Amino acid sequence: MKTDSIIKSTIILTTAGLITKVIGFIYRVYMANELGAEAMGLYQLIIPLYILAWSISCSGITTTISKLTSESLSKRNYGEMKRFLYICLGMSFILSTTISVLLFLFADFLGNSFYNDIRVITPIKILTFSFPFMALGSCVRGYFYGLQKSTIPATSQVVEQLIKIFIIITLVTRFGSFTITYAVLGLVFSEIFAFFYVLYEFNKNKIDSFNSVSSISFKNSFNIIVAMALPLTLNKVLTSALVTYENMLIPLKLIEYGLSKERALATLGQLTGMALPLIYFPSSLLVAISISLVPALASAKAKNLTRTIDDNINKTLLFTSFSSFWVLAFFITFPKHLSFLIYTDDISMYLLYLGFLAPFLYFQMVLNGILSGLGEHFPLFIHNVLGSIVTIISIYILVPKIGLTGFLVGFGCSLIFTSYSNYHKIKKYMINNITIFNLIFKPFLSAMCSFLTVSYFIKTTSLFGSISIPSLLIGVSTLSFIYIFFSIGTGFITIEDIKKVFSYIKRPIIGLSKNIFS
């Protein structure tokens, strides 16, 4: 896949991702304000189980089918493509069904002993019904990514969010106030509908030569999938398990620090249920880049196209740097505006701290995609596990002494470590290495200049200083203009770069809108 194709695919996924995130974010704000911080904390204890189930049943398999489909397509071996897909679907179904049964049977034990809160038992049991649909749907989406038909999985994301909102509105209208159980029911039904949507698209878009015979035996196909999927799955499973453990550990250590159980859960809800989703909200573009890069880099590596690999990596890293440092400037400039305009709770300090970590969060996201596409699964696995261990150690040692600040310090160190380690690993694939000065210093300088300039306006003018939507929009527009101005001034980007990005936007967006509303 050429760089231009990656950009087009990325814009399709970004458009859908942005629509999805807007819908999902509005829903999450509604949920946070309706449930309150403590109930959001309980919800954040449950969701890692969903992510862990996804990690075990389909995370590595989805990436594998994406890469193998891309490689088979380049060789026009459609029988091989079909066999890989059906084996992956079978594996995901068996794994997800097994997890569903086990988690349903042990839900009471988890609620009473692991979480020490019986309020999570019923939501966990309901959640288990979504796993087979989630796993199979994820595999089919991976297949479409491998075919470079990004519009279909992108549209399924929008469908999933719309169904979730519809289910929640129906339940609240019919039965009364919003609860965690309703939130989980919305998640379950959205996964079911999303699966049937991608299944419909799969049948409609089946390749004419799909019935040709595979040149690889079932046993060899299975071995290829396992060899590729196992390290990816182990990576996701262990990191997801560690994240689940982190979420369980934070409130316990906050209680040791001196907070009540209710306040500890509320703090977890504010951080992971309110602040972090807001930090991740602008990441639609980078998530899309990561997804598009996996089949693109796999195909380029299979053909030994070193210059294509270098070009894709360099442009991706530079764009990630540009966008992530704009996010830094945005969150450290407007934490109070965002906190009070969106939530009923004051989370401005969390937004301020996390804003400085945003570039490393975003770099980690994209670097994970690059390493997956290059087949460097084991280093990625080691780096992510070590990063999680750093966070857990900080929770154990620092949180009982200095509270949530201890977690933020450890989380920041973990992100810096994994980002640097992943970047160091991909350098061997780069012909023209980007210097840290260009990748970090120039955009950071532009971000800080933008922050200082707009902060001065906030302090000296009522138009910027008032906490209202018009002042926020004007402030963001001013911040963006100043950031671009300094980025051009430092030589980090050029006017031609901006023109080139906008030239790709029109056709993919029109294509996606036709797909959604046809």
PDB file of C-alpha atoms in Angstrom, residues 269-399:
ATOM      1  CA  GLY A 269     -14.185   7.271  37.910  1.00  0.00           C
ATOM      2  CA  GLN A 270     -13.030  10.865  37.452  1.00  0.00           C
ATOM      3  CA  LEU A 271      -9.601   9.834  36.164  1.00  0.00           C
ATOM      4  CA  THR A 272     -10.324   6.807  33.955  1.00  0.00           C
ATOM      5  CA  GLY A 273     -14.007   7.385  33.208  1.00  0.00           C
ATOM      6  CA  MET A 274     -13.971  11.152  32.598  1.00  0.00           C
ATOM      7  CA  ALA A 275     -10.489  12.652  32.129  1.00  0.00           C
ATOM      8  CA  LEU A 276      -8.761   9.907  30.107  1.00  0.00           C
ATOM      9  CA  PRO A 277     -11.623   9.530  27.567  1.00  0.00           C
ATOM     10  CA  LEU A 278     -11.429  13.283  27.016  1.00  0.00           C
ATOM     11  CA  ILE A 279      -7.660  13.037  26.420  1.00  0.00           C
ATOM     12  CA  TYR A 280      -8.174  10.155  23.994  1.00  0.00           C
ATOM     13  CA  PHE A 281     -11.039  11.895  22.184  1.00  0.00           C
ATOM     14  CA  PRO A 282      -8.867  13.673  19.542  1.00  0.00           C
ATOM     15  CA  SER A 283      -7.004  10.424  18.742  1.00  0.00           C
ATOM     16  CA  SER A 284      -9.371   9.200  15.989  1.00  0.00           C
ATOM     17  CA  LEU A 285      -6.856  10.105  13.305  1.00  0.00           C
ATOM     18  CA  LEU A 286      -3.958   8.316  14.972  1.00  0.00           C
ATOM     19  CA  VAL A 287      -6.010   5.199  15.672  1.00  0.00           C
ATOM     20  CA  ALA A 288      -6.925   5.168  11.976  1.00  0.00           C
ATOM     21  CA  ILE A 289      -3.260   5.547  10.997  1.00  0.00           C
ATOM     22  CA  SER A 290      -2.292   2.645  13.265  1.00  0.00           C
ATOM     23  CA  ILE A 291      -4.944   0.374  11.725  1.00  0.00           C
ATOM     24  CA  SER A 292      -3.998   1.356   8.160  1.00  0.00           C
ATOM     25  CA  LEU A 293      -0.286   0.858   8.784  1.00  0.00           C
ATOM     26  CA  VAL A 294      -0.512  -2.820   9.781  1.00  0.00           C
ATOM     27  CA  PRO A 295      -1.451  -4.248   6.345  1.00  0.00           C
ATOM     28  CA  ALA A 296       0.516  -1.536   4.534  1.00  0.00           C
ATOM     29  CA  LEU A 297       3.800  -2.242   6.301  1.00  0.00           C
ATOM     30  CA  ALA A 298       3.223  -6.018   6.193  1.00  0.00           C
ATOM     31  CA  SER A 299       2.796  -5.856   2.423  1.00  0.00           C
ATOM     32  CA  ALA A 300       5.816  -3.556   1.956  1.00  0.00           C
ATOM     33  CA  LYS A 301       7.992  -5.762   4.145  1.00  0.00           C
ATOM     34  CA  ALA A 302       6.915  -8.912   2.261  1.00  0.00           C
ATOM     35  CA  LYS A 303       8.004  -7.233  -1.008  1.00  0.00           C
ATOM     36  CA  ASN A 304      11.188  -5.837   0.615  1.00  0.00           C
ATOM     37  CA  LEU A 305      10.210  -2.256  -0.263  1.00  0.00           C
ATOM     38  CA  THR A 306      12.579  -0.547   2.180  1.00  0.00           C
ATOM     39  CA  ARG A 307      12.008   2.964   0.854  1.00  0.00           C
ATOM     40  CA  THR A 308       8.225   2.562   1.082  1.00  0.00           C
ATOM     41  CA  ILE A 309       8.573   1.404   4.693  1.00  0.00           C
ATOM     42  CA  ASP A 310      10.851   4.336   5.500  1.00  0.00           C
ATOM     43  CA  ASP A 311       8.507   6.828   3.804  1.00  0.00           C
ATOM     44  CA  ASN A 312       5.432   5.487   5.631  1.00  0.00           C
ATOM     45  CA  ILE A 313       7.142   5.498   9.037  1.00  0.00           C
ATOM     46  CA  ASN A 314       8.669   8.966   8.681  1.00  0.00           C
ATOM     47  CA  LYS A 315       5.489  10.680   7.527  1.00  0.00           C
ATOM     48  CA  THR A 316       3.432   8.905  10.177  1.00  0.00           C
ATOM     49  CA  LEU A 317       5.779   9.893  13.005  1.00  0.00           C
ATOM     50  CA  LEU A 318       5.935  13.517  11.885  1.00  0.00           C
ATOM     51  CA  PHE A 319       2.151  13.754  11.647  1.00  0.00           C
ATOM     52  CA  THR A 320       1.774  12.070  15.040  1.00  0.00           C
ATOM     53  CA  SER A 321       4.189  14.565  16.525  1.00  0.00           C
ATOM     54  CA  PHE A 322       2.366  17.540  15.006  1.00  0.00           C
ATOM     55  CA  SER A 323      -1.101  16.452  16.139  1.00  0.00           C
ATOM     56  CA  SER A 324      -0.147  15.153  19.595  1.00  0.00           C
ATOM     57  CA  PHE A 325       1.639  18.327  20.643  1.00  0.00           C
ATOM     58  CA  TRP A 326      -1.352  20.360  19.490  1.00  0.00           C
ATOM     59  CA  VAL A 327      -3.388  18.193  21.871  1.00  0.00           C
ATOM     60  CA  LEU A 328      -0.909  18.989  24.646  1.00  0.00           C
ATOM     61  CA  ALA A 329      -1.341  22.728  24.023  1.00  0.00           C
ATOM     62  CA  PHE A 330      -5.120  22.358  23.894  1.00  0.00           C
ATOM     63  CA  PHE A 331      -5.522  20.549  27.215  1.00  0.00           C
ATOM     64  CA  ILE A 332      -3.069  22.598  29.253  1.00  0.00           C
ATOM     65  CA  THR A 333      -4.645  25.819  27.947  1.00  0.00           C
ATOM     66  CA  PHE A 334      -8.329  24.988  28.496  1.00  0.00           C
ATOM     67  CA  PRO A 335      -8.616  22.458  31.368  1.00  0.00           C
ATOM     68  CA  LYS A 336     -11.201  24.469  33.302  1.00  0.00           C
ATOM     69  CA  HIS A 337     -13.254  25.280  30.212  1.00  0.00           C
ATOM     70  CA  LEU A 338     -13.451  21.608  29.279  1.00  0.00           C
ATOM     71  CA  SER A 339     -14.124  20.417  32.821  1.00  0.00           C
ATOM     72  CA  PHE A 340     -16.982  22.792  33.630  1.00  0.00           C
ATOM     73  CA  LEU A 341     -18.580  22.826  30.166  1.00  0.00           C
ATOM     74  CA  ILE A 342     -18.679  19.035  29.846  1.00  0.00           C
ATOM     75  CA  TYR A 343     -18.915  17.501  33.328  1.00  0.00           C
ATOM     76  CA  THR A 344     -20.603  18.359  36.584  1.00  0.00           C
ATOM     77  CA  ASP A 345     -17.386  17.354  38.455  1.00  0.00           C
ATOM     78  CA  ASP A 346     -14.197  19.436  38.413  1.00  0.00           C
ATOM     79  CA  ILE A 347     -11.516  17.332  36.678  1.00  0.00           C
ATOM     80  CA  SER A 348      -9.384  20.246  35.439  1.00  0.00           C
ATOM     81  CA  MET A 349      -6.252  19.181  37.368  1.00  0.00           C
ATOM     82  CA  TYR A 350      -6.426  15.684  35.860  1.00  0.00           C
ATOM     83  CA  LEU A 351      -6.751  17.210  32.382  1.00  0.00           C
ATOM     84  CA  LEU A 352      -3.764  19.459  33.041  1.00  0.00           C
ATOM     85  CA  TYR A 353      -1.509  16.594  34.152  1.00  0.00           C
ATOM     86  CA  LEU A 354      -2.676  14.203  31.449  1.00  0.00           C
ATOM     87  CA  GLY A 355      -2.301  16.900  28.797  1.00  0.00           C
ATOM     88  CA  PHE A 356       1.480  16.779  29.239  1.00  0.00           C
ATOM     89  CA  LEU A 357       1.354  12.997  28.781  1.00  0.00           C
ATOM     90  CA  ALA A 358      -0.824  13.169  25.629  1.00  0.00           C
ATOM     91  CA  PRO A 359       2.103  13.123  23.131  1.00  0.00           C
ATOM     92  CA  PHE A 360       3.475   9.937  24.683  1.00  0.00           C
ATOM     93  CA  LEU A 361       0.003   8.366  24.775  1.00  0.00           C
ATOM     94  CA  TYR A 362      -0.400   9.093  21.069  1.00  0.00           C
ATOM     95  CA  PHE A 363       3.126   8.044  20.115  1.00  0.00           C
ATOM     96  CA  GLN A 364       2.636   4.748  21.910  1.00  0.00           C
ATOM     97  CA  MET A 365      -0.572   4.181  19.934  1.00  0.00           C
ATOM     98  CA  VAL A 366       1.070   4.708  16.548  1.00  0.00           C
ATOM     99  CA  LEU A 367       4.361   2.990  17.368  1.00  0.00           C
ATOM    100  CA  ASN A 368       2.413  -0.109  18.417  1.00  0.00           C
ATOM    101  CA  GLY A 369       0.783  -0.135  14.968  1.00  0.00           C
ATOM    102  CA  ILE A 370       4.133   0.281  13.214  1.00  0.00           C
ATOM    103  CA  LEU A 371       5.799  -2.559  15.117  1.00  0.00           C
ATOM    104  CA  SER A 372       2.776  -4.831  14.541  1.00  0.00           C
ATOM    105  CA  GLY A 373       2.928  -4.145  10.807  1.00  0.00           C
ATOM    106  CA  LEU A 374       6.656  -4.897  10.750  1.00  0.00           C
ATOM    107  CA  GLY A 375       6.134  -8.187  12.574  1.00  0.00           C
ATOM    108  CA  GLU A 376       8.118  -7.075  15.630  1.00  0.00           C
ATOM    109  CA  HIS A 377       5.636  -8.618  18.049  1.00  0.00           C
ATOM    110  CA  PHE A 378       7.987  -9.874  20.747  1.00  0.00           C
ATOM    111  CA  PRO A 379       9.775  -6.530  21.387  1.00  0.00           C
ATOM    112  CA  LEU A 380       6.377  -4.833  21.453  1.00  0.00           C
ATOM    113  CA  PHE A 381       5.179  -7.389  23.987  1.00  0.00           C
ATOM    114  CA  ILE A 382       8.242  -6.931  26.243  1.00  0.00           C
ATOM    115  CA  HIS A 383       8.101  -3.123  26.124  1.00  0.00           C
ATOM    116  CA  ASN A 384       4.371  -2.978  26.979  1.00  0.00           C
ATOM    117  CA  VAL A 385       4.695  -5.470  29.837  1.00  0.00           C
ATOM    118  CA  LEU A 386       7.670  -3.620  31.335  1.00  0.00           C
ATOM    119  CA  GLY A 387       5.750  -0.346  31.011  1.00  0.00           C
ATOM    120  CA  SER A 388       2.766  -1.798  32.884  1.00  0.00           C
ATOM    121  CA  ILE A 389       5.064  -3.145  35.598  1.00  0.00           C
ATOM    122  CA  VAL A 390       6.493   0.364  36.064  1.00  0.00           C
ATOM    123  CA  THR A 391       2.941   1.707  36.552  1.00  0.00           C
ATOM    124  CA  ILE A 392       1.973  -1.042  39.011  1.00  0.00           C
ATOM    125  CA  ILE A 393       5.129  -0.509  41.085  1.00  0.00           C
ATOM    126  CA  SER A 394       4.370   3.205  41.286  1.00  0.00           C
ATOM    127  CA  ILE A 395       0.810   2.437  42.438  1.00  0.00           C
ATOM    128  CA  TYR A 396       2.145   0.152  45.167  1.00  0.00           C
ATOM    129  CA  ILE A 397       4.872   2.493  46.393  1.00  0.00           C
ATOM    130  CA  LEU A 398       3.785   6.069  45.601  1.00  0.00           C
ATOM    131  CA  VAL A 399      -0.046   6.131  45.777  1.00  0.00           C
TER     132      VAL A 399
END
